[in-house]
Amino acid sequence: MYLGEANRKYLEYYGVPKERLYPAIYCVDNQYFQTQYEKLYPFRESIRKSFGIFNHFPVILFCGRLVEMKCPFLLLDAFQLLVKEFPCYLLVVGDGPLRKKWKKKLQRIK
């Protein structure tokens, strides 16, 4: 079973025959996230403050690898336009080969 195109290509590269490959469907355990929400909600303000967020503006979360395929610089450009009209924050959780380039762009923006 493979998750995503890159994983399928990886398995094919190492000799797994196509007829033995099956896609695994991405799914979300909604009950788990509801339980976590209920457990963590009382700590909402302190969690926001730990990220330097001291008001009630919305937070946009990007959680993923910083790679070209996910277009993180397009996200940053869109965020720069959005924040001019609608005060909010962008929280990025992830790492990848574009991390250094991402940090340099952030420094130029500030």
Coordinates of C-alpha atoms in Angstrom, one line a residue:
M1 CA 0.0 0.0 0.0
Y2 CA 1.2 3.5 -0.8
L3 CA 0.3 7.0 0.3
G4 CA 0.7 9.5 -2.5
E5 CA 2.3 9.6 -5.8
A6 CA 5.9 10.0 -4.5
N7 CA 5.5 6.9 -2.4
R8 CA 4.2 4.9 -5.3
K9 CA 7.1 5.9 -7.5
Y10 CA 9.5 5.1 -4.7
L11 CA 8.1 1.5 -4.4
E12 CA 8.1 1.1 -8.2
Y13 CA 11.7 2.3 -8.3
Y14 CA 12.7 -0.5 -5.9
G15 CA 11.0 -3.1 -7.9
V16 CA 7.6 -3.6 -6.5
P17 CA 5.4 -4.6 -9.5
K18 CA 2.5 -2.2 -10.3
E19 CA -0.1 -5.0 -9.9
R20 CA 1.0 -5.4 -6.3
L21 CA 0.6 -1.7 -5.4
Y22 CA -2.7 -0.4 -3.9
P23 CA -3.4 3.1 -2.8
A24 CA -4.1 3.7 0.8
I25 CA -6.9 6.3 1.4
Y26 CA -6.1 9.2 3.5
C27 CA -8.6 9.5 6.4
V28 CA -9.1 11.5 9.5
D29 CA -10.1 10.3 12.9
N30 CA -12.6 13.1 13.6
Q31 CA -13.4 11.8 17.1
Y32 CA -9.7 12.1 18.1
F33 CA -9.5 15.7 17.0
Q34 CA -12.7 16.6 18.7
T35 CA -11.4 15.0 22.0
Q36 CA -8.1 16.9 21.6
Y37 CA -10.1 20.2 21.0
E38 CA -12.2 19.7 24.1
K39 CA -9.1 18.8 26.2
L40 CA -7.0 21.7 25.0
Y41 CA -9.5 24.5 24.6
P42 CA -9.1 25.7 28.2
F43 CA -5.5 26.4 27.4
R44 CA -6.2 28.2 24.2
E45 CA -4.9 31.6 25.3
S46 CA -1.6 30.2 26.7
I47 CA -1.0 28.1 23.6
R48 CA -1.6 31.2 21.4
K49 CA 0.8 33.3 23.6
S50 CA 3.5 30.6 23.3
F51 CA 3.5 31.4 19.6
G52 CA 3.5 35.1 20.2
I53 CA -0.1 35.6 19.5
F54 CA -1.6 38.0 22.0
N55 CA -5.0 38.8 20.5
H56 CA -8.0 37.0 19.0
F57 CA -7.1 37.4 15.3
P58 CA -7.5 34.2 13.3
V59 CA -4.6 31.9 12.7
I60 CA -3.9 30.2 9.4
L61 CA -2.0 26.9 9.8
F62 CA 0.3 25.3 7.2
C63 CA 1.5 21.9 8.4
G64 CA 3.7 20.1 5.9
R65 CA 7.0 19.8 4.2
L66 CA 8.6 23.0 2.8
V67 CA 9.1 21.6 -0.7
E68 CA 8.4 23.1 -4.1
M69 CA 5.4 20.8 -4.8
K70 CA 3.5 22.3 -1.9
C71 CA 4.1 25.9 -3.1
P72 CA 5.0 27.5 0.3
F73 CA 6.1 30.8 -1.3
L74 CA 2.7 31.1 -3.0
L75 CA 1.2 30.7 0.4
L76 CA 3.4 33.4 1.8
D77 CA 2.6 35.8 -1.1
A78 CA -1.1 35.2 -0.6
F79 CA -0.8 35.7 3.1
Q80 CA 1.0 39.1 2.6
L81 CA -2.0 40.2 0.5
L82 CA -4.6 38.8 3.0
V83 CA -3.1 40.3 6.1
K84 CA -3.3 43.9 4.6
E85 CA -7.1 43.6 4.5
F86 CA -7.8 41.0 7.3
P87 CA -5.6 40.9 10.4
C88 CA -4.5 37.4 11.0
Y89 CA -1.4 35.2 11.7
L90 CA 0.3 32.5 9.6
L91 CA 1.7 29.6 11.6
V92 CA 4.0 27.2 9.7
V93 CA 4.8 23.8 11.1
G94 CA 7.2 21.8 9.0
D95 CA 10.7 21.5 7.6
G96 CA 12.3 20.7 4.3
P97 CA 14.8 21.7 1.7
L98 CA 13.2 25.2 1.3
R99 CA 13.5 26.1 5.0
K100 CA 16.6 28.3 4.6
K101 CA 15.1 30.1 1.6
W102 CA 11.8 30.5 3.5
K103 CA 13.6 32.1 6.5
K104 CA 15.5 34.5 4.2
K105 CA 12.2 35.6 2.6
L106 CA 10.6 36.1 6.0
Q107 CA 13.6 38.3 7.1
R108 CA 13.2 40.5 4.0
I109 CA 9.5 40.9 4.7
K110 CA 9.9 42.1 8.3

